[in-house]
Coordinates of C-alpha atoms in Angstrom, one line a residue:
M1 CA -7.1 29.5 -14.0
R2 CA -10.8 29.5 -15.0
R3 CA -14.2 29.2 -13.3
F4 CA -16.1 26.1 -13.7
S5 CA -19.0 25.4 -16.0
F6 CA -19.5 21.7 -14.9
I7 CA -21.3 19.0 -16.9
T8 CA -22.8 15.9 -15.6
L9 CA -20.6 12.9 -16.2
A10 CA -22.1 10.0 -18.1
L11 CA -20.5 6.7 -18.8
S12 CA -20.2 6.7 -22.6
L13 CA -19.7 3.5 -24.7
S14 CA -16.2 4.6 -25.8
T15 CA -15.1 5.2 -22.1
A16 CA -16.5 1.8 -21.1
M17 CA -14.5 0.2 -23.9
L18 CA -11.3 2.0 -22.9
L19 CA -11.7 0.7 -19.3
A20 CA -12.2 -2.8 -20.5
Q21 CA -9.1 -2.7 -22.7
T22 CA -6.6 -1.2 -20.2
Q23 CA -5.4 -1.8 -16.7
S24 CA -4.7 0.5 -13.8
S25 CA -1.3 2.0 -13.5
P26 CA 1.2 -0.4 -11.9
V27 CA 2.9 2.7 -10.5
P28 CA 1.4 3.2 -7.0
A29 CA -0.3 6.6 -6.8
P30 CA 0.8 9.0 -4.1
V31 CA -1.2 9.1 -0.8
V32 CA -1.6 11.9 1.7
K33 CA 1.6 11.1 3.6
D34 CA 3.6 11.5 0.4
F35 CA 2.8 15.1 -0.1
S36 CA 1.3 16.6 3.0
G37 CA 4.6 17.5 4.7
T38 CA 6.0 19.0 1.6
L39 CA 2.9 21.2 1.1
S40 CA 3.1 22.4 4.7
F41 CA 6.8 23.3 4.5
L42 CA 6.6 25.0 1.1
S43 CA 3.8 27.2 2.3
S44 CA 5.2 27.8 5.8
D45 CA 6.2 31.3 7.0
W46 CA 9.8 30.2 6.6
M47 CA 9.4 30.5 2.8
E48 CA 8.2 34.1 3.1
G49 CA 5.7 33.7 0.3
R50 CA 8.2 32.5 -2.3
E51 CA 8.2 35.6 -4.4
I52 CA 10.8 35.6 -7.2
G53 CA 14.2 37.2 -6.4
T54 CA 13.7 36.8 -2.6
R55 CA 15.4 34.7 0.0
G56 CA 12.2 32.6 0.4
S57 CA 12.2 31.8 -3.3
F58 CA 15.8 30.5 -3.2
L59 CA 15.0 28.5 -0.1
A60 CA 12.1 26.9 -1.8
A61 CA 14.2 26.1 -4.9
D62 CA 16.9 24.5 -2.7
F63 CA 14.2 22.5 -0.8
I64 CA 12.6 21.2 -4.1
A65 CA 16.0 20.3 -5.5
T66 CA 16.8 18.4 -2.3
M67 CA 13.5 16.5 -2.6
M68 CA 14.2 15.6 -6.2
E69 CA 17.6 14.2 -5.3
L70 CA 16.1 12.3 -2.3
H71 CA 13.5 10.7 -4.6
G72 CA 16.1 9.7 -7.2
L73 CA 15.5 12.1 -10.0
T74 CA 18.4 12.8 -12.3
P75 CA 19.4 16.5 -12.4
Y76 CA 18.2 18.2 -15.6
G77 CA 19.2 21.8 -15.1
D78 CA 22.4 23.8 -15.9
P79 CA 25.9 22.3 -15.7
D80 CA 28.1 23.7 -12.9
L81 CA 31.9 23.9 -13.4
F82 CA 34.1 23.3 -10.4
D83 CA 37.6 22.2 -9.4
N84 CA 37.9 18.5 -8.5
P85 CA 40.5 17.2 -5.9
E86 CA 43.0 16.5 -8.7
G87 CA 42.9 20.2 -9.8
A88 CA 41.0 19.6 -13.0
M89 CA 37.8 21.4 -14.0
T90 CA 34.7 19.1 -13.8
F91 CA 31.2 19.7 -15.1
H92 CA 28.4 18.7 -12.7
Q93 CA 24.8 18.7 -13.7
T94 CA 22.5 20.6 -11.4
Y95 CA 18.7 20.7 -10.8
F96 CA 18.7 24.5 -11.5
Q97 CA 17.9 26.2 -14.7
N98 CA 19.0 29.8 -14.0
F99 CA 18.0 32.8 -16.1
K100 CA 17.3 36.5 -15.7
V101 CA 14.1 38.4 -15.7
I102 CA 13.5 42.2 -15.9
R103 CA 11.4 43.8 -13.2
Y104 CA 10.1 47.2 -14.1
Q105 CA 7.8 49.6 -12.4
A106 CA 6.6 53.1 -13.3
E107 CA 7.8 55.4 -10.5
K108 CA 6.0 58.4 -11.8
A109 CA 3.4 59.2 -14.4
T110 CA 1.8 62.4 -15.6
L111 CA -1.3 63.0 -17.8
T112 CA -2.3 66.4 -19.1
F113 CA -5.4 67.4 -21.1
I114 CA -4.7 69.9 -23.8
Q115 CA -7.7 71.7 -25.3
R116 CA -7.1 73.9 -28.4
L117 CA -9.6 76.6 -29.2
T118 CA -9.6 79.0 -32.1
D119 CA -7.0 81.4 -30.7
S120 CA -5.9 79.8 -27.4
E121 CA -4.8 76.6 -25.7
S122 CA -5.5 75.4 -22.2
A123 CA -3.7 72.6 -20.3
L124 CA -5.0 70.7 -17.2
Q125 CA -2.7 68.3 -15.4
L126 CA -4.5 65.4 -13.8
S127 CA -3.8 64.0 -10.4
P128 CA -2.3 60.4 -10.3
G129 CA -4.2 58.1 -8.0
I130 CA -7.2 60.4 -8.0
D131 CA -7.9 61.1 -11.6
F132 CA -6.1 58.2 -13.1
I133 CA -4.0 55.1 -12.5
W134 CA -1.6 53.5 -15.0
K135 CA -0.1 50.3 -16.2
S136 CA 3.7 50.3 -16.6
V137 CA 5.8 49.9 -19.7
P138 CA 9.4 48.5 -19.9
N139 CA 11.0 51.9 -20.7
S140 CA 10.4 55.5 -19.8
I141 CA 8.3 57.4 -22.4
E142 CA 7.0 60.8 -23.1
A143 CA 4.6 61.9 -25.9
E144 CA 1.7 64.2 -26.9
A145 CA -0.9 63.1 -29.4
A146 CA -4.4 63.5 -30.7
M147 CA -7.1 61.2 -29.4
V148 CA -9.6 58.8 -31.0
F149 CA -12.6 57.1 -29.3
A150 CA -12.7 53.4 -30.3
G151 CA -15.8 52.1 -28.4
Y152 CA -14.7 49.1 -26.5
G153 CA -11.4 48.8 -28.3
L154 CA -12.2 45.4 -29.7
A155 CA -11.3 43.9 -33.1
A156 CA -13.1 40.6 -33.5
P157 CA -14.3 40.5 -37.1
D158 CA -14.9 36.7 -36.9
K159 CA -17.6 37.6 -34.3
G160 CA -19.0 40.3 -36.5
Y161 CA -17.7 43.2 -34.4
N162 CA -14.7 45.6 -35.0
D163 CA -14.4 48.9 -33.2
Y164 CA -11.4 49.8 -35.4
S165 CA -13.2 49.4 -38.7
G166 CA -12.4 52.5 -40.8
L167 CA -10.6 54.2 -37.9
D168 CA -7.0 55.4 -38.2
V169 CA -5.3 55.2 -34.8
N170 CA -1.7 55.3 -36.0
G171 CA 0.3 57.8 -33.9
R172 CA -2.7 58.6 -31.8
I173 CA -4.0 57.9 -28.3
V174 CA -6.9 55.4 -28.2
V175 CA -9.7 56.0 -25.7
V176 CA -11.9 52.9 -25.0
M177 CA -14.6 51.9 -22.6
D178 CA -14.1 49.0 -20.2
G179 CA -16.1 45.9 -20.9
Y180 CA -17.6 44.6 -24.1
P181 CA -20.8 44.8 -26.1
G182 CA -23.8 43.8 -24.0
H183 CA -21.9 43.2 -20.8
A184 CA -24.3 45.3 -18.8
D185 CA -27.5 43.8 -20.3
T186 CA -27.8 40.0 -20.6
T187 CA -31.1 40.5 -22.5
S188 CA -29.5 42.5 -25.2
P189 CA -28.8 41.2 -28.8
A190 CA -25.1 41.7 -28.3
W191 CA -25.0 39.6 -25.2
K192 CA -27.0 36.8 -26.9
K193 CA -24.6 36.8 -29.8
L194 CA -21.3 37.2 -27.9
G195 CA -22.0 36.2 -24.3
K196 CA -19.8 35.9 -21.3
T197 CA -17.2 33.8 -22.9
F198 CA -16.4 36.6 -25.4
G199 CA -15.7 38.9 -22.5
E200 CA -13.5 36.4 -20.7
D201 CA -11.5 35.6 -23.8
C202 CA -11.4 38.8 -25.9
A203 CA -12.1 41.8 -23.8
S204 CA -9.4 42.2 -21.1
I205 CA -7.5 45.4 -20.8
E206 CA -4.3 43.7 -21.9
V207 CA -6.0 42.4 -25.0
K208 CA -7.3 45.9 -25.8
R209 CA -3.8 47.3 -25.1
R210 CA -2.1 44.8 -27.4
M211 CA -4.6 45.5 -30.2
A212 CA -4.1 49.3 -29.9
E213 CA -0.3 48.8 -30.0
K214 CA -0.6 46.5 -33.1
L215 CA -2.5 49.2 -34.9
G216 CA 0.1 51.9 -34.2
A217 CA -1.4 53.8 -31.2
V218 CA 1.0 55.5 -28.8
A219 CA -1.1 54.9 -25.7
L220 CA -4.4 53.5 -24.5
I221 CA -6.9 55.3 -22.1
V222 CA -9.5 53.1 -20.5
I223 CA -12.6 54.6 -18.9
A224 CA -12.9 53.0 -15.4
P225 CA -16.1 51.1 -14.7
D226 CA -18.5 51.8 -11.8
D227 CA -16.9 55.1 -10.8
S228 CA -14.0 53.1 -9.3
L229 CA -11.7 56.2 -9.2
R230 CA -14.2 58.7 -8.0
P231 CA -12.6 60.7 -5.1
Y232 CA -13.7 59.6 -1.7
S233 CA -14.1 62.4 0.9
P234 CA -12.5 63.4 3.1
I235 CA -9.5 61.4 1.9
Q236 CA -9.2 60.9 -1.8
R237 CA -8.3 57.3 -2.8
N238 CA -9.3 54.5 -5.0
L239 CA -12.9 53.6 -4.1
D240 CA -12.2 49.9 -4.5
T241 CA -9.8 50.1 -1.6
V242 CA -12.4 52.0 0.5
N243 CA -15.0 49.4 -0.3
A244 CA -12.7 46.6 0.8
A245 CA -12.0 48.4 4.1
V246 CA -15.5 49.7 4.8
N247 CA -17.8 47.0 3.4
S248 CA -15.7 43.9 4.0
P249 CA -14.3 44.2 7.5
E250 CA -13.5 40.4 7.5
I251 CA -10.9 41.1 4.7
T252 CA -8.1 43.0 6.5
E253 CA -5.1 42.4 4.2
P254 CA -4.1 45.3 1.9
V255 CA -4.6 45.4 -1.8
Y256 CA -1.7 43.5 -3.5
V257 CA 0.3 45.8 -5.7
D258 CA 3.1 44.4 -7.9
A259 CA 5.6 45.4 -10.5
D260 CA 5.8 44.1 -14.1
Y261 CA 8.2 41.4 -15.2
A262 CA 9.5 40.2 -18.5
L263 CA 12.2 38.0 -20.1
P264 CA 15.1 40.1 -21.6
G265 CA 14.5 40.8 -25.3
D266 CA 10.9 39.5 -25.1
T267 CA 9.1 40.7 -28.2
A268 CA 5.7 40.0 -26.6
I269 CA 6.0 42.8 -24.0
I270 CA 3.4 45.5 -24.5
K271 CA 5.3 48.8 -25.0
I272 CA 2.5 51.4 -25.0
P273 CA 1.3 52.7 -21.6
C274 CA -2.3 52.4 -20.4
F275 CA -4.0 55.0 -18.3
I276 CA -7.3 54.2 -16.5
L277 CA -9.4 57.3 -16.0
G278 CA -11.8 58.0 -13.1
T279 CA -15.2 59.7 -13.2
N280 CA -14.1 63.3 -13.0
A281 CA -11.3 63.0 -15.6
S282 CA -13.6 61.0 -17.9
G283 CA -16.2 63.8 -17.7
M284 CA -13.6 66.4 -18.7
L285 CA -12.3 64.3 -21.6
F286 CA -15.8 63.9 -23.2
D287 CA -17.1 67.4 -22.3
E288 CA -18.4 69.2 -25.4
T289 CA -17.5 66.2 -27.7
G290 CA -21.0 64.9 -28.1
I291 CA -19.9 61.5 -26.9
V292 CA -22.3 60.1 -24.3
L293 CA -21.0 56.8 -23.0
A294 CA -24.3 55.5 -21.7
D295 CA -26.1 56.1 -25.0
I296 CA -23.2 54.5 -26.9
E297 CA -23.2 51.4 -24.7
T298 CA -27.0 51.0 -25.3
R299 CA -26.6 51.4 -29.0
I300 CA -23.8 48.9 -29.3
A301 CA -25.7 46.4 -27.1
D302 CA -28.8 46.7 -29.3
L303 CA -27.3 47.0 -32.8
L304 CA -23.8 45.5 -32.3
S305 CA -22.6 48.5 -34.4
P306 CA -19.4 50.4 -33.5
A307 CA -19.5 54.0 -32.5
S308 CA -15.9 55.0 -33.0
T309 CA -14.9 58.6 -33.8
V310 CA -12.1 61.1 -33.7
I311 CA -12.1 63.4 -30.6
H312 CA -11.7 66.8 -32.1
G313 CA -10.0 69.8 -30.4
K314 CA -8.4 67.8 -27.6
R315 CA -5.0 66.2 -27.2
M316 CA -3.2 64.4 -24.4
R317 CA 0.3 64.7 -23.1
F318 CA 1.8 62.0 -21.0
T319 CA 5.0 60.9 -19.4
V320 CA 5.9 57.6 -17.7
V321 CA 9.2 57.3 -15.7
V322 CA 10.2 53.7 -15.3
K323 CA 12.7 52.0 -12.9
S324 CA 13.9 48.6 -14.0
E325 CA 16.3 46.0 -12.6
S326 CA 17.5 42.5 -13.4
L327 CA 16.8 39.5 -11.2
V328 CA 18.3 36.1 -11.3
V329 CA 15.7 33.3 -10.9
R330 CA 15.6 29.6 -11.4
N331 CA 13.4 26.7 -12.5
V332 CA 14.1 23.4 -10.7
L333 CA 14.2 20.4 -13.1
G334 CA 14.7 16.6 -12.7
I335 CA 14.2 13.8 -15.1
I336 CA 13.6 10.0 -15.3
R337 CA 15.2 8.8 -18.5
G338 CA 13.0 6.8 -20.8
K339 CA 13.6 4.1 -23.3
D340 CA 13.2 6.7 -26.0
S341 CA 15.3 9.5 -24.7
T342 CA 14.4 11.8 -27.6
K343 CA 10.8 12.4 -26.4
S344 CA 9.5 13.7 -23.1
V345 CA 6.4 14.2 -21.0
V346 CA 6.7 17.3 -18.7
V347 CA 4.9 17.2 -15.3
G348 CA 5.1 20.8 -14.0
A349 CA 3.8 23.1 -11.3
H350 CA 4.9 26.6 -10.2
Y351 CA 6.6 27.1 -6.8
D352 CA 6.6 30.9 -6.7
H353 CA 3.9 33.0 -5.1
L354 CA 3.3 36.6 -4.0
G355 CA 5.8 37.1 -1.2
V356 CA 5.3 39.5 1.7
R357 CA 3.3 42.8 1.5
N358 CA 3.0 45.2 4.4
G359 CA 3.8 42.5 6.9
Y360 CA 1.4 39.9 5.5
I361 CA 2.8 36.7 4.2
Y362 CA 1.1 35.3 1.2
N363 CA 1.8 31.6 1.9
G364 CA 0.3 30.2 -1.3
A365 CA -0.6 26.7 0.0
D366 CA -3.1 25.9 -2.7
D367 CA -1.4 28.3 -5.2
D368 CA 0.7 26.4 -5.8
A369 CA 2.5 24.5 -3.0
S370 CA -0.2 22.0 -3.7
G371 CA 0.8 21.5 -7.3
V372 CA 4.6 21.3 -6.5
S373 CA 4.1 18.9 -3.6
G374 CA 1.9 16.7 -5.9
M375 CA 4.5 16.9 -8.6
L376 CA 7.2 15.7 -6.2
A377 CA 5.0 12.9 -4.9
L378 CA 4.5 11.7 -8.4
A379 CA 8.2 11.9 -9.1
K380 CA 8.9 9.7 -6.0
A381 CA 6.3 7.1 -7.2
W382 CA 7.8 6.9 -10.7
C383 CA 11.3 6.8 -9.4
E384 CA 10.4 3.8 -7.2
Y385 CA 8.8 1.9 -10.1
D386 CA 11.2 -0.8 -11.2
K387 CA 10.7 -0.4 -15.0
Q388 CA 12.0 2.3 -17.3
P389 CA 9.2 4.5 -18.7
A390 CA 8.7 4.6 -22.5
F391 CA 9.7 8.2 -22.7
N392 CA 11.5 10.7 -20.5
I393 CA 9.4 12.1 -17.7
I394 CA 10.6 15.6 -16.8
F395 CA 9.5 16.9 -13.4
A396 CA 9.5 20.7 -13.3
A397 CA 9.0 23.3 -10.6
W398 CA 8.5 26.6 -12.5
T399 CA 9.4 30.0 -11.2
A400 CA 7.7 33.3 -12.0
E401 CA 4.3 31.9 -13.0
E402 CA 2.7 34.8 -11.0
K403 CA 4.7 37.2 -13.1
G404 CA 3.5 36.0 -16.5
F405 CA 4.5 32.3 -16.7
L406 CA 8.1 33.4 -17.3
G407 CA 9.7 30.2 -15.9
S408 CA 7.8 27.8 -18.2
R409 CA 8.1 30.2 -21.1
Y410 CA 11.9 30.3 -20.7
Y411 CA 12.0 26.5 -20.6
V412 CA 9.9 26.2 -23.7
M413 CA 12.0 28.8 -25.5
H414 CA 15.2 26.9 -24.7
S415 CA 14.1 23.3 -25.3
N416 CA 13.0 21.4 -28.4
A417 CA 9.4 22.6 -27.8
N418 CA 7.4 20.8 -30.5
P419 CA 4.9 18.0 -30.3
D420 CA 7.5 15.6 -31.8
K421 CA 9.9 16.1 -28.8
L422 CA 7.6 17.3 -26.0
L423 CA 4.6 14.9 -26.2
L424 CA 2.6 16.3 -23.4
N425 CA 2.6 18.9 -20.6
I426 CA 0.7 18.0 -17.4
N427 CA 0.2 21.1 -15.4
L428 CA -0.9 21.1 -11.7
D429 CA -2.0 24.4 -10.4
M430 CA -4.3 24.7 -7.3
I431 CA -5.4 21.1 -6.7
S432 CA -6.1 21.1 -2.9
R433 CA -9.2 23.3 -2.5
S434 CA -12.7 23.7 -3.9
A435 CA -14.9 26.5 -5.1
P436 CA -17.5 27.7 -2.5
E437 CA -20.4 26.1 -4.5
D438 CA -18.6 22.8 -4.6
T439 CA -19.7 21.9 -1.1
A440 CA -19.1 18.1 -1.6
S441 CA -15.6 18.7 -3.0
R442 CA -16.4 16.6 -6.0
Q443 CA -15.5 18.9 -8.9
L444 CA -12.4 18.8 -11.0
S445 CA -11.4 20.8 -14.0
I446 CA -9.1 19.4 -16.7
G447 CA -8.2 21.6 -19.7
T448 CA -6.9 20.3 -23.0
M449 CA -6.3 21.7 -26.5
P450 CA -8.8 21.2 -29.4
G451 CA -8.4 17.8 -31.1
S452 CA -7.3 16.2 -27.8
D453 CA -10.1 13.6 -27.8
E454 CA -7.8 10.9 -26.7
L455 CA -6.5 12.9 -23.7
R456 CA -10.1 13.6 -22.7
Q457 CA -10.9 9.9 -23.0
I458 CA -8.0 9.1 -20.9
A459 CA -9.1 11.6 -18.3
R460 CA -12.6 10.2 -18.2
A461 CA -11.4 6.6 -17.8
S462 CA -8.9 7.6 -15.1
N463 CA -11.6 9.4 -13.2
L464 CA -13.9 6.4 -13.3
R465 CA -11.4 4.2 -11.6
L466 CA -12.0 6.2 -8.4
P467 CA -14.5 4.7 -5.9
H468 CA -16.2 8.0 -6.0
P469 CA -15.5 9.8 -9.4
F470 CA -15.3 13.5 -9.7
E471 CA -17.7 15.6 -11.7
L472 CA -15.3 16.5 -14.5
D473 CA -15.2 19.8 -16.4
L474 CA -13.3 19.0 -19.5
W475 CA -12.7 22.4 -21.1
D476 CA -10.9 23.9 -24.1
V477 CA -7.9 26.0 -23.2
T478 CA -8.0 27.9 -26.4
G479 CA -7.7 31.6 -25.7
H480 CA -7.0 31.1 -22.0
F481 CA -3.7 32.0 -20.4
G482 CA -4.4 31.2 -16.8
S483 CA -1.3 29.1 -15.9
D484 CA 1.9 27.6 -17.2
Y485 CA 0.1 25.3 -19.6
S486 CA -0.2 28.3 -21.9
S487 CA 3.6 28.4 -22.5
F488 CA 3.2 25.0 -24.1
T489 CA -0.1 25.6 -26.0
V490 CA 1.5 28.5 -27.9
R491 CA 4.0 25.9 -29.3
N492 CA 1.2 23.4 -30.0
V493 CA 2.3 21.0 -27.4
P494 CA -0.7 19.0 -26.0
V495 CA -1.6 19.8 -22.4
M496 CA -3.6 18.5 -19.5
T497 CA -4.0 21.1 -16.9
F498 CA -5.6 20.2 -13.6
F499 CA -7.4 22.6 -11.3
S500 CA -9.8 22.0 -8.4
G501 CA -11.6 25.4 -8.1
F502 CA -11.3 29.0 -7.1
H503 CA -11.9 29.8 -3.5
D504 CA -12.3 32.9 -1.4
D505 CA -8.7 32.7 -0.1
Y506 CA -7.2 32.9 -3.6
H507 CA -4.2 35.4 -3.7
S508 CA -4.7 36.3 -0.1
P509 CA -2.7 35.6 3.1
R510 CA -5.5 33.2 4.1
D511 CA -4.4 30.6 1.6
I512 CA -2.7 28.4 4.2
A513 CA -1.9 24.7 4.5
A514 CA -4.4 24.0 7.2
K515 CA -7.2 24.7 4.8
A516 CA -6.0 22.1 2.2
N517 CA -8.3 19.2 1.4
L518 CA -5.7 16.5 1.4
Q519 CA -8.1 13.7 0.5
K520 CA -9.3 15.5 -2.5
M521 CA -5.7 16.2 -3.5
E522 CA -4.9 12.5 -3.2
N523 CA -7.7 11.6 -5.5
I524 CA -6.6 14.1 -8.0
L525 CA -3.1 12.7 -8.0
K526 CA -4.5 9.2 -8.6
I527 CA -6.1 10.5 -11.7
V528 CA -2.9 12.3 -12.8
N529 CA -0.9 9.1 -12.2
E530 CA -3.4 7.1 -14.3
C531 CA -3.2 9.7 -17.1
I532 CA 0.6 9.5 -17.2
W533 CA 0.5 5.7 -17.4
E534 CA -2.3 5.6 -20.0
F535 CA -0.6 8.2 -22.2
T536 CA 2.7 6.5 -22.2
L537 CA 1.0 3.2 -23.2
K538 CA -1.0 4.7 -26.0
S539 CA 1.9 6.8 -27.3
T540 CA 4.2 3.7 -27.3
D541 CA 1.6 1.8 -29.4
K542 CA 1.6 4.5 -32.2

């Protein structure tokens, strides 16, 4: 997902020529009645939020498979072996692609400051939830190490900035500030050079954690922004939670807390723990070190010059105790065989959501029952078309998107995922709502890879066939990992990812079917339908 930076749409000469040369899709686009009921049922309380590994998730998968069969899609999942009436074993193709994921969560973590003086040593154990919070790792771990301060923990030499330049962090604990150069001062030279996009693409905690691991660090410590872990009297708790309860009374649902998930044997899993320190603990860490964070932030913002250094005389000891378990999950896959059955277009959306927390059902109507119901409506339309498509069209309902795009990643890892075999991934994620500033519901985001000029041209032409075209945000997905499209971009498979805007109900129990803008969704599906048709025509001509 991403926030919009919309441009005003102009009718260019190339787009006008494209419209003149092509005709509208002969495949009738879905209308509201083709998807509204599916959206409502998938996001109903019966589905219990569709979290992976739960009853609601399997109910949703069964429902989607039933709809695929009803519409006429050929099963494209795993074969199932069973006894036929004659007593022989028979293979039967199913709609389900089953696989396992690992769910892991740190049950306990400790963090201890160790200060060594000339002839003595002192140790102070910090309080979890008050002095620090942590991000989990796949396996339990215990270590003690010296610490180094690495500024913002960023290594972007192509941008002229590298906190790790000349700094040896191998076998040490890296301490970094949250944020990025100039993030607190939009008038600073650093902000003018790097800007907001740098922060969105390069400065997340996960990016910093991965970089520290790559350089050999044993753990990452992040200094929490805005005093977010300062104890709150008389009950000590995370201040963010207190603010949500005290300052935003209209938001009554609890903060959503989840475990971590991974595919077995996934080499991309980050293996070093991350601890986020609150105000008091940060003060103790930097006491008598000469490191003054406010001064360093100002210096970096003004000079874009790193201020990394070794933290002398102090060490940190930590333990993380992890509980893990294996879950069986499933993608749901159907296919329309094309004239060239060696090549495919994949139209996908994720059906999982956040489940139930403390009695609240996270229904996920927009995220992403809208995408799945739209995908099924497109499948119905193309199944009813009386001509065979040029290539295979695979219709996919991914699982575990909310857990790190694991469903689509598994599919890509176990298919011929290259641009010669998978020609295009069309991703539908959140296509039934609008951002608060989009009061007219006329904005639509379509992301593509660099060099996808033809796809962007197809998108513009398809949009202009609407009686009232959208304002299109045609953006570059490079460096973004907001939805299942990223599983395809890492294999250089072209993508078109459709998204209609973040709203205030995102990832909350308030994302319900009654709030869906069905007419906007219908218009988006018209564009998607046109894009599929135009892409197959142009690819056939090559």
